[in-house]
Amino acid sequence: MSYQMNPQSQMADERFMSEALVLARQAQEAGEVPIGAVVVRDGEVIGRGYNRPISTCDPTAHAEIIALRDAAQRLKNYRLTGCELFVTLEPCAMCIGAILHARLARVVFGAADPKTGACGGVVDLLANDTLNHQTVVRGEVMAEAASDLLRSFFGERRRSAN
């Protein structure tokens, strides 16, 4: 689904992606893959999350899922209509499923994920117009910063493994 950008929207996208990058750094400090996410409604962050599958022994504890849960609890509603998700890495298929069920209006991601990305990296689940909900996607917002964090994290892990 296409999305028209104006300079003000681009600045807002970068501001919220910067907040997601702060959370990604927190994940990295905790020994998790550095991915962060925020849910935004009416220009206000209402949900935050960073990757926690290792520390929680939970394969579903992706940054997106945690941010969606946080937002849903704050709104007291599992439907997050009118909300946007900003995440530092292209969401996987599991996260896209949650995004669709939450009825998010828009997803903005940083780095593309050619291995598990479900917004065009491997598959494009949100491009399926037969789904009962359509979500707008914008990719590669502050992609270099998000990619640098991931490269640094995995580089360090490879060095410490040797």
PDB file of N, CA and C in Angstrom, residues 17 20-21 24 34-36 64 86-92 107-121 137-151 154:
ATOM      1  N   MET A  17      11.537   6.646  15.110  1.00  0.00           N
ATOM      2  CA  MET A  17      12.534   5.598  14.871  1.00  0.00           C
ATOM      3  C   MET A  17      13.721   5.796  15.809  1.00  0.00           C
ATOM      4  N   ALA A  20      12.868   4.129  18.921  1.00  0.00           N
ATOM      5  CA  ALA A  20      13.009   2.672  18.778  1.00  0.00           C
ATOM      6  C   ALA A  20      14.479   2.264  18.828  1.00  0.00           C
ATOM      7  N   LEU A  21      15.350   3.085  18.275  1.00  0.00           N
ATOM      8  CA  LEU A  21      16.796   2.790  18.319  1.00  0.00           C
ATOM      9  C   LEU A  21      17.336   2.831  19.751  1.00  0.00           C
ATOM     10  N   ALA A  24      16.461  -0.413  21.117  1.00  0.00           N
ATOM     11  CA  ALA A  24      17.324  -1.450  20.536  1.00  0.00           C
ATOM     12  C   ALA A  24      18.657  -1.505  21.276  1.00  0.00           C
ATOM     13  N   PRO A  34      19.720  -6.498  19.075  1.00  0.00           N
ATOM     14  CA  PRO A  34      19.292  -5.098  19.246  1.00  0.00           C
ATOM     15  C   PRO A  34      18.170  -4.666  18.301  1.00  0.00           C
ATOM     16  N   ILE A  35      16.958  -4.948  18.733  1.00  0.00           N
ATOM     17  CA  ILE A  35      15.771  -4.523  17.996  1.00  0.00           C
ATOM     18  C   ILE A  35      14.847  -3.832  18.991  1.00  0.00           C
ATOM     19  N   GLY A  36      14.369  -2.646  18.608  1.00  0.00           N
ATOM     20  CA  GLY A  36      13.462  -1.889  19.455  1.00  0.00           C
ATOM     21  C   GLY A  36      12.230  -1.477  18.669  1.00  0.00           C
ATOM     22  N   GLU A  64       8.425  -6.037  18.624  1.00  0.00           N
ATOM     23  CA  GLU A  64       7.102  -5.619  18.141  1.00  0.00           C
ATOM     24  C   GLU A  64       5.991  -6.153  19.041  1.00  0.00           C
ATOM     25  N   PHE A  86       6.737   1.580  14.924  1.00  0.00           N
ATOM     26  CA  PHE A  86       8.076   1.914  14.448  1.00  0.00           C
ATOM     27  C   PHE A  86       9.017   0.866  15.017  1.00  0.00           C
ATOM     28  N   VAL A  87       9.708   0.148  14.147  1.00  0.00           N
ATOM     29  CA  VAL A  87      10.586  -0.937  14.593  1.00  0.00           C
ATOM     30  C   VAL A  87      11.880  -0.885  13.804  1.00  0.00           C
ATOM     31  N   THR A  88      12.981  -1.190  14.469  1.00  0.00           N
ATOM     32  CA  THR A  88      14.299  -1.005  13.862  1.00  0.00           C
ATOM     33  C   THR A  88      14.649  -2.052  12.811  1.00  0.00           C
ATOM     34  N   LEU A  89      13.956  -3.187  12.791  1.00  0.00           N
ATOM     35  CA  LEU A  89      14.196  -4.232  11.789  1.00  0.00           C
ATOM     36  C   LEU A  89      12.871  -4.647  11.176  1.00  0.00           C
ATOM     37  N   GLU A  90      12.881  -4.927   9.904  1.00  0.00           N
ATOM     38  CA  GLU A  90      11.678  -5.386   9.197  1.00  0.00           C
ATOM     39  C   GLU A  90      11.031  -6.537   9.960  1.00  0.00           C
ATOM     40  N   PRO A  91       9.742  -6.445  10.244  1.00  0.00           N
ATOM     41  CA  PRO A  91       9.064  -7.488  11.022  1.00  0.00           C
ATOM     42  C   PRO A  91       9.040  -8.849  10.321  1.00  0.00           C
ATOM     43  N   CYS A  92       9.022  -9.897  11.140  1.00  0.00           N
ATOM     44  CA  CYS A  92       8.917 -11.274  10.652  1.00  0.00           C
ATOM     45  C   CYS A  92       7.429 -11.627  10.460  1.00  0.00           C
ATOM     46  N   VAL A 107       3.078   0.600   9.519  1.00  0.00           N
ATOM     47  CA  VAL A 107       4.319   0.048  10.053  1.00  0.00           C
ATOM     48  C   VAL A 107       5.468   0.769   9.379  1.00  0.00           C
ATOM     49  N   VAL A 108       6.413   1.244  10.183  1.00  0.00           N
ATOM     50  CA  VAL A 108       7.621   1.891   9.676  1.00  0.00           C
ATOM     51  C   VAL A 108       8.791   1.100  10.237  1.00  0.00           C
ATOM     52  N   PHE A 109       9.667   0.615   9.349  1.00  0.00           N
ATOM     53  CA  PHE A 109      10.812  -0.138   9.844  1.00  0.00           C
ATOM     54  C   PHE A 109      12.120   0.469   9.374  1.00  0.00           C
ATOM     55  N   GLY A 110      13.189   0.117  10.093  1.00  0.00           N
ATOM     56  CA  GLY A 110      14.532   0.609   9.791  1.00  0.00           C
ATOM     57  C   GLY A 110      15.215  -0.269   8.768  1.00  0.00           C
ATOM     58  N   ALA A 111      15.984  -1.229   9.231  1.00  0.00           N
ATOM     59  CA  ALA A 111      16.752  -2.109   8.346  1.00  0.00           C
ATOM     60  C   ALA A 111      15.869  -3.179   7.722  1.00  0.00           C
ATOM     61  N   ALA A 112      16.130  -3.468   6.466  1.00  0.00           N
ATOM     62  CA  ALA A 112      15.457  -4.584   5.793  1.00  0.00           C
ATOM     63  C   ALA A 112      16.041  -5.885   6.330  1.00  0.00           C
ATOM     64  N   ASP A 113      15.238  -6.951   6.317  1.00  0.00           N
ATOM     65  CA  ASP A 113      15.698  -8.263   6.782  1.00  0.00           C
ATOM     66  C   ASP A 113      15.546  -9.285   5.653  1.00  0.00           C
ATOM     67  N   PRO A 114      16.643  -9.550   4.928  1.00  0.00           N
ATOM     68  CA  PRO A 114      16.571 -10.466   3.788  1.00  0.00           C
ATOM     69  C   PRO A 114      16.411 -11.932   4.184  1.00  0.00           C
ATOM     70  N   LYS A 115      16.484 -12.249   5.479  1.00  0.00           N
ATOM     71  CA  LYS A 115      16.365 -13.646   5.918  1.00  0.00           C
ATOM     72  C   LYS A 115      14.986 -14.003   6.447  1.00  0.00           C
ATOM     73  N   THR A 116      14.346 -13.085   7.183  1.00  0.00           N
ATOM     74  CA  THR A 116      13.026 -13.399   7.756  1.00  0.00           C
ATOM     75  C   THR A 116      12.019 -12.265   7.585  1.00  0.00           C
ATOM     76  N   GLY A 117      12.365 -11.227   6.864  1.00  0.00           N
ATOM     77  CA  GLY A 117      11.474 -10.080   6.704  1.00  0.00           C
ATOM     78  C   GLY A 117      10.189 -10.433   5.979  1.00  0.00           C
ATOM     79  N   ALA A 118       9.081  -9.948   6.506  1.00  0.00           N
ATOM     80  CA  ALA A 118       7.766 -10.254   5.927  1.00  0.00           C
ATOM     81  C   ALA A 118       7.082  -9.022   5.348  1.00  0.00           C
ATOM     82  N   CYS A 119       7.872  -7.962   5.084  1.00  0.00           N
ATOM     83  CA  CYS A 119       7.358  -6.757   4.411  1.00  0.00           C
ATOM     84  C   CYS A 119       8.095  -6.571   3.088  1.00  0.00           C
ATOM     85  N   GLY A 120       8.513  -7.677   2.495  1.00  0.00           N
ATOM     86  CA  GLY A 120       9.224  -7.626   1.227  1.00  0.00           C
ATOM     87  C   GLY A 120      10.593  -8.274   1.260  1.00  0.00           C
ATOM     88  N   GLY A 121      11.159  -8.502   2.453  1.00  0.00           N
ATOM     89  CA  GLY A 121      12.484  -9.111   2.563  1.00  0.00           C
ATOM     90  C   GLY A 121      12.506 -10.532   2.031  1.00  0.00           C
ATOM     91  N   VAL A 137       2.964   0.425   4.786  1.00  0.00           N
ATOM     92  CA  VAL A 137       4.331   0.126   5.201  1.00  0.00           C
ATOM     93  C   VAL A 137       5.284   1.155   4.614  1.00  0.00           C
ATOM     94  N   ARG A 138       6.220   1.571   5.431  1.00  0.00           N
ATOM     95  CA  ARG A 138       7.340   2.388   4.964  1.00  0.00           C
ATOM     96  C   ARG A 138       8.610   1.762   5.509  1.00  0.00           C
ATOM     97  N   GLY A 139       9.531   1.439   4.638  1.00  0.00           N
ATOM     98  CA  GLY A 139      10.761   0.786   5.055  1.00  0.00           C
ATOM     99  C   GLY A 139      11.978   1.663   4.914  1.00  0.00           C
ATOM    100  N   GLU A 140      13.027   1.203   5.570  1.00  0.00           N
ATOM    101  CA  GLU A 140      14.360   1.778   5.489  1.00  0.00           C
ATOM    102  C   GLU A 140      14.445   3.213   6.004  1.00  0.00           C
ATOM    103  N   VAL A 141      13.739   3.480   7.088  1.00  0.00           N
ATOM    104  CA  VAL A 141      13.843   4.760   7.795  1.00  0.00           C
ATOM    105  C   VAL A 141      14.982   4.620   8.790  1.00  0.00           C
ATOM    106  N   MET A 142      15.999   5.434   8.638  1.00  0.00           N
ATOM    107  CA  MET A 142      17.200   5.367   9.476  1.00  0.00           C
ATOM    108  C   MET A 142      17.810   3.967   9.423  1.00  0.00           C
ATOM    109  N   ALA A 143      17.769   3.376   8.239  1.00  0.00           N
ATOM    110  CA  ALA A 143      18.227   1.999   8.034  1.00  0.00           C
ATOM    111  C   ALA A 143      19.701   1.822   8.374  1.00  0.00           C
ATOM    112  N   GLU A 144      20.507   2.804   8.063  1.00  0.00           N
ATOM    113  CA  GLU A 144      21.938   2.674   8.330  1.00  0.00           C
ATOM    114  C   GLU A 144      22.217   2.557   9.827  1.00  0.00           C
ATOM    115  N   ALA A 145      21.562   3.374  10.626  1.00  0.00           N
ATOM    116  CA  ALA A 145      21.756   3.314  12.082  1.00  0.00           C
ATOM    117  C   ALA A 145      21.299   1.966  12.630  1.00  0.00           C
ATOM    118  N   ALA A 146      20.167   1.475  12.149  1.00  0.00           N
ATOM    119  CA  ALA A 146      19.655   0.183  12.611  1.00  0.00           C
ATOM    120  C   ALA A 146      20.571  -0.950  12.162  1.00  0.00           C
ATOM    121  N   SER A 147      21.034  -0.898  10.935  1.00  0.00           N
ATOM    122  CA  SER A 147      21.942  -1.926  10.413  1.00  0.00           C
ATOM    123  C   SER A 147      23.267  -1.921  11.157  1.00  0.00           C
ATOM    124  N   ASP A 148      23.774  -0.726  11.452  1.00  0.00           N
ATOM    125  CA  ASP A 148      25.040  -0.618  12.186  1.00  0.00           C
ATOM    126  C   ASP A 148      24.949  -1.290  13.555  1.00  0.00           C
ATOM    127  N   LEU A 149      23.836  -1.090  14.235  1.00  0.00           N
ATOM    128  CA  LEU A 149      23.641  -1.730  15.543  1.00  0.00           C
ATOM    129  C   LEU A 149      23.677  -3.251  15.424  1.00  0.00           C
ATOM    130  N   LEU A 150      22.972  -3.773  14.432  1.00  0.00           N
ATOM    131  CA  LEU A 150      22.930  -5.222  14.234  1.00  0.00           C
ATOM    132  C   LEU A 150      24.295  -5.769  13.845  1.00  0.00           C
ATOM    133  N   ARG A 151      24.986  -5.088  12.919  1.00  0.00           N
ATOM    134  CA  ARG A 151      26.330  -5.526  12.503  1.00  0.00           C
ATOM    135  C   ARG A 151      27.281  -5.545  13.692  1.00  0.00           C
ATOM    136  N   PHE A 154      26.356  -8.570  16.094  1.00  0.00           N
ATOM    137  CA  PHE A 154      26.741  -9.885  15.594  1.00  0.00           C
ATOM    138  C   PHE A 154      28.248  -9.995  15.383  1.00  0.00           C
TER     139      PHE A 154
END
